[in-house]
PDB file of C-alpha atoms in Angstrom:
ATOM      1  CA  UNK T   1      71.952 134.692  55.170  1.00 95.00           C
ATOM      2  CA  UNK T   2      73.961 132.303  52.935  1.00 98.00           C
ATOM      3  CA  UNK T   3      77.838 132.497  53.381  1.00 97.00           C
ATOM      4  CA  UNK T   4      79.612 130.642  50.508  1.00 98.00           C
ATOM      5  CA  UNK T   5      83.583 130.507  50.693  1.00 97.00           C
ATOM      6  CA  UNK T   6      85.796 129.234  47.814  1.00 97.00           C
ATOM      7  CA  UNK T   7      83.439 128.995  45.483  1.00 97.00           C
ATOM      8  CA  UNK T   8      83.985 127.375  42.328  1.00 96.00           C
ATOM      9  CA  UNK T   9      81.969 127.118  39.116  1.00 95.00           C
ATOM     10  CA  UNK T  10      80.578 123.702  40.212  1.00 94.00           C
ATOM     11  CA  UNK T  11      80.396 124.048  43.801  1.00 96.00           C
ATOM     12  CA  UNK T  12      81.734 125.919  47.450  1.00 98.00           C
ATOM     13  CA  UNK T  13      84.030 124.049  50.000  1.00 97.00           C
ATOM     14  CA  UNK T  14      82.061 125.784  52.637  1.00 98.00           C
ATOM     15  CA  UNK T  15      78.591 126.888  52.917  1.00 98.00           C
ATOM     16  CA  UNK T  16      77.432 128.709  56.154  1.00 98.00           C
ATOM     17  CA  UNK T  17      73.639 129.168  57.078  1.00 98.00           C
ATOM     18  CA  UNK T  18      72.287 129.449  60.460  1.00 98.00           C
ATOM     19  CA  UNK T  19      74.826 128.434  62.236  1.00 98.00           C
ATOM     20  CA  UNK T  20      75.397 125.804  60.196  1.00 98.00           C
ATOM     21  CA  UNK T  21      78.497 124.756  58.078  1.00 98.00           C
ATOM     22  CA  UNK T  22      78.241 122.290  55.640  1.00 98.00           C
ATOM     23  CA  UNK T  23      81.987 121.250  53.816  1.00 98.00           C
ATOM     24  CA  UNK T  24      81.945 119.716  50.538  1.00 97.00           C
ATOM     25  CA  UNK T  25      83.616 116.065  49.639  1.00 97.00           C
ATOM     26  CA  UNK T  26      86.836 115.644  51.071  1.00 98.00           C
ATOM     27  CA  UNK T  27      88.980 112.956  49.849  1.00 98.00           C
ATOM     28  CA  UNK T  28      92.596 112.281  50.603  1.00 97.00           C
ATOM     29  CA  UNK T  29      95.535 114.173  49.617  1.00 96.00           C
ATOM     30  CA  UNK T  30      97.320 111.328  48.019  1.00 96.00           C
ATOM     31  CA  UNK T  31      95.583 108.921  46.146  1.00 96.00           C
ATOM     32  CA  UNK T  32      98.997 106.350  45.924  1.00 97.00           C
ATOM     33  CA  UNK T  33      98.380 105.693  49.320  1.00 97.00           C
ATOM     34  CA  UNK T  34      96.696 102.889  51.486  1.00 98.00           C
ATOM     35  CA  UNK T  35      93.146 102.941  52.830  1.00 98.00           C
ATOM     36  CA  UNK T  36      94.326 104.604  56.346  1.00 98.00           C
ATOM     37  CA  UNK T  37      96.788 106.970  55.292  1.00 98.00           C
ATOM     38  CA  UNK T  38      93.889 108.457  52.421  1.00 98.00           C
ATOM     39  CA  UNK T  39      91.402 108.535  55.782  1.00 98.00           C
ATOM     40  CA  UNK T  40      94.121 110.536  57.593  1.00 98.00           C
ATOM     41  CA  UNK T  41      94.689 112.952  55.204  1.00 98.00           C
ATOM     42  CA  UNK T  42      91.194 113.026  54.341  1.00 98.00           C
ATOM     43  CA  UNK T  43      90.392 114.122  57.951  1.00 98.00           C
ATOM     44  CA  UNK T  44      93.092 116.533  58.101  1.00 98.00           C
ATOM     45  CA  UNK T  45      91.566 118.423  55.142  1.00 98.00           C
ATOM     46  CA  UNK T  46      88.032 118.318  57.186  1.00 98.00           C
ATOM     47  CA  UNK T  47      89.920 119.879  60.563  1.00 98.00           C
ATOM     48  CA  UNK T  48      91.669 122.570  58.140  1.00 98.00           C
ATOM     49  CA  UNK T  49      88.249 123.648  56.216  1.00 98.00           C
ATOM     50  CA  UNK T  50      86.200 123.522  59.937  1.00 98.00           C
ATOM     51  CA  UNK T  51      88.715 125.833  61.326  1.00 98.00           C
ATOM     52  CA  UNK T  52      88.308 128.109  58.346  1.00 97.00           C
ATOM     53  CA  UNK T  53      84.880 127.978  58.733  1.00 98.00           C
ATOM     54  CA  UNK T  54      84.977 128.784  62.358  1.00 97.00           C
ATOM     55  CA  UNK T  55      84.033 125.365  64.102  1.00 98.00           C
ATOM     56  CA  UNK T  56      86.284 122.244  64.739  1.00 98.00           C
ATOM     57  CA  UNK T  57      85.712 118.461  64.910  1.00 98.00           C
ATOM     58  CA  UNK T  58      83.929 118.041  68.488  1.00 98.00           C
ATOM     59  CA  UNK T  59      80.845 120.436  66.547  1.00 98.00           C
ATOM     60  CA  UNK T  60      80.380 117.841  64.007  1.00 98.00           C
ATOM     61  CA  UNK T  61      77.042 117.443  63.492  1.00 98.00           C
ATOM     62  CA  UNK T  62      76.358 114.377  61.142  1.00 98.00           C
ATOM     63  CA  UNK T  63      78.966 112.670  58.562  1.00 98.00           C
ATOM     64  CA  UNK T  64      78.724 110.630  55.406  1.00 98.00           C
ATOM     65  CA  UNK T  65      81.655 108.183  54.579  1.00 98.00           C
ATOM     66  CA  UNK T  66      81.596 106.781  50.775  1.00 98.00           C
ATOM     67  CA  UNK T  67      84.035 104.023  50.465  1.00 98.00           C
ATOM     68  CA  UNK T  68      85.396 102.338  47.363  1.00 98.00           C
ATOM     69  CA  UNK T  69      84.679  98.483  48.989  1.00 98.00           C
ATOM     70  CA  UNK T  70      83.520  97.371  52.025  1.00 98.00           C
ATOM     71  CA  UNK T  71      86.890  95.237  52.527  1.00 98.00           C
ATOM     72  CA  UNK T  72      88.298  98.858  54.026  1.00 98.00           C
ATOM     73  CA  UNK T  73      85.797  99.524  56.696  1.00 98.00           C
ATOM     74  CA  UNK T  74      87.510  97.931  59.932  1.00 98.00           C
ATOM     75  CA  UNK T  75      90.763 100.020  58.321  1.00 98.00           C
ATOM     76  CA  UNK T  76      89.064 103.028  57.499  1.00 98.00           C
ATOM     77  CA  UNK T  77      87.313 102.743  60.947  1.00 98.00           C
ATOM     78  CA  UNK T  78      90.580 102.665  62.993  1.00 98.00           C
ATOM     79  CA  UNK T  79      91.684 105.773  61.810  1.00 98.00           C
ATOM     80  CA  UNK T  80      87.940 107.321  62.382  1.00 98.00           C
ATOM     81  CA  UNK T  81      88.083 106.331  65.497  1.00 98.00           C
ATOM     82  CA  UNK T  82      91.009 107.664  66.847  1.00 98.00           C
ATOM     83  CA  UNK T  83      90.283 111.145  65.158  1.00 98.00           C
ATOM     84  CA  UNK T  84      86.929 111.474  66.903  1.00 98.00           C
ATOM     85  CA  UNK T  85      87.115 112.673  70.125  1.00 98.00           C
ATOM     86  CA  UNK T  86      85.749 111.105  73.274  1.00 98.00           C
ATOM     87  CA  UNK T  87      81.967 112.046  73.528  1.00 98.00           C
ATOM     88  CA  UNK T  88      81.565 113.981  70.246  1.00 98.00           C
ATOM     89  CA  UNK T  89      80.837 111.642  67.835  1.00 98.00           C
ATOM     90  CA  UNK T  90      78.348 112.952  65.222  1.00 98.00           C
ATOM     91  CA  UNK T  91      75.715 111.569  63.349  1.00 98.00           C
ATOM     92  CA  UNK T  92      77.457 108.919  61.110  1.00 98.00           C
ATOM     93  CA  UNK T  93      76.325 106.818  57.761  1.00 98.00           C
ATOM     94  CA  UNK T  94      79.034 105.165  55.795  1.00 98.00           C
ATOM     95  CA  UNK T  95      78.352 103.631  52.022  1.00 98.00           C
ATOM     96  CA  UNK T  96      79.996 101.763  49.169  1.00 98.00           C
ATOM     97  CA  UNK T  97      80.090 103.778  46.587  1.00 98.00           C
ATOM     98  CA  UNK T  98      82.089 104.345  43.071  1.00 97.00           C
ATOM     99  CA  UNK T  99      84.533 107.322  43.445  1.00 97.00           C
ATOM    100  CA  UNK T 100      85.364 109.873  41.086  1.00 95.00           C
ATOM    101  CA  UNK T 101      88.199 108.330  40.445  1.00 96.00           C
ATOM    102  CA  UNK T 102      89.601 104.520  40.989  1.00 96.00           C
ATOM    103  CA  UNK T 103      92.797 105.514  43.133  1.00 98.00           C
ATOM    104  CA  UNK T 104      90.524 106.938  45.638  1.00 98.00           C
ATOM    105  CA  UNK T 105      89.000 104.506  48.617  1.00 98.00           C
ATOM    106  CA  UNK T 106      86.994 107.355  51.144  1.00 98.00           C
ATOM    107  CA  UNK T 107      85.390 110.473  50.640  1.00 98.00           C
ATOM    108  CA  UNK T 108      83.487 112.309  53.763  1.00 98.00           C
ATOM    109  CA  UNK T 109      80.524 115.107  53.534  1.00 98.00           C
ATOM    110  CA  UNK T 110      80.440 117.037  56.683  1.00 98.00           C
ATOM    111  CA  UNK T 111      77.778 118.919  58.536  1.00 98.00           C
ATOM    112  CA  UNK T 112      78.971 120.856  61.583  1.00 98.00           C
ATOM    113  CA  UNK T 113      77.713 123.515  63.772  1.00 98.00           C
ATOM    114  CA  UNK T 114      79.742 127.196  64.114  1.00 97.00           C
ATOM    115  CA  UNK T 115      81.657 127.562  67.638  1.00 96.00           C
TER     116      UNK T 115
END
């Protein structure tokens, strides 16, 4: 069975098969802001939607960073970093990519398994 939560015309926040929750692009919640607060934020929006979905950041299966420019990484990294915890770290690629729009410098897709 397929769960879908929050769906909107172009796509769901959370999608649920198996066992297996998959969240949709998170970016920050303030694109004004520097390359560690937008990771911060970014991340909180990840633990809110994992709790929702019944899981939480040590079930993280795999993760896919886009950022803006490479010249972030070691920033954007810090951040990561101290958010993952101690033995959990998932699956992890990180890209440069063009964002949706120019204020924003991360994005993160999330695959995570239910608790």
């Amino acid at each position: 069975m397929i769960e879908r939560i929050d769906t909107k015309p172009r796509m769901s926040r959370i999608v649920k098969h198996n066992g297996t929750i998959y969240l949709c692009g998170q970016v920050c919640k303030d694109a004004e802001q520097g390359i560690k607060e937008q990771t911060e934020t970014m991340l909180e929006k990840v633990d809110e939607l994992l709790i929702q979905a019944g899981s939480d950041r040590k079930h993280i299966l795999s993760a896919t960073i886009y950022i803006q420019d490479m010249k972030y990484f070691a920033a954007m990294n810090e951040v990561w970093d101290a958010w993952v915890p101690e033995g959990y770290a998932p699956a992890r690629a990180c890209v440069e990519a063009s964002m949706a729009r120019d204020a924003l410098l991360v994005e993160i897709s999330v695959v995570a398994a239910e608790i």
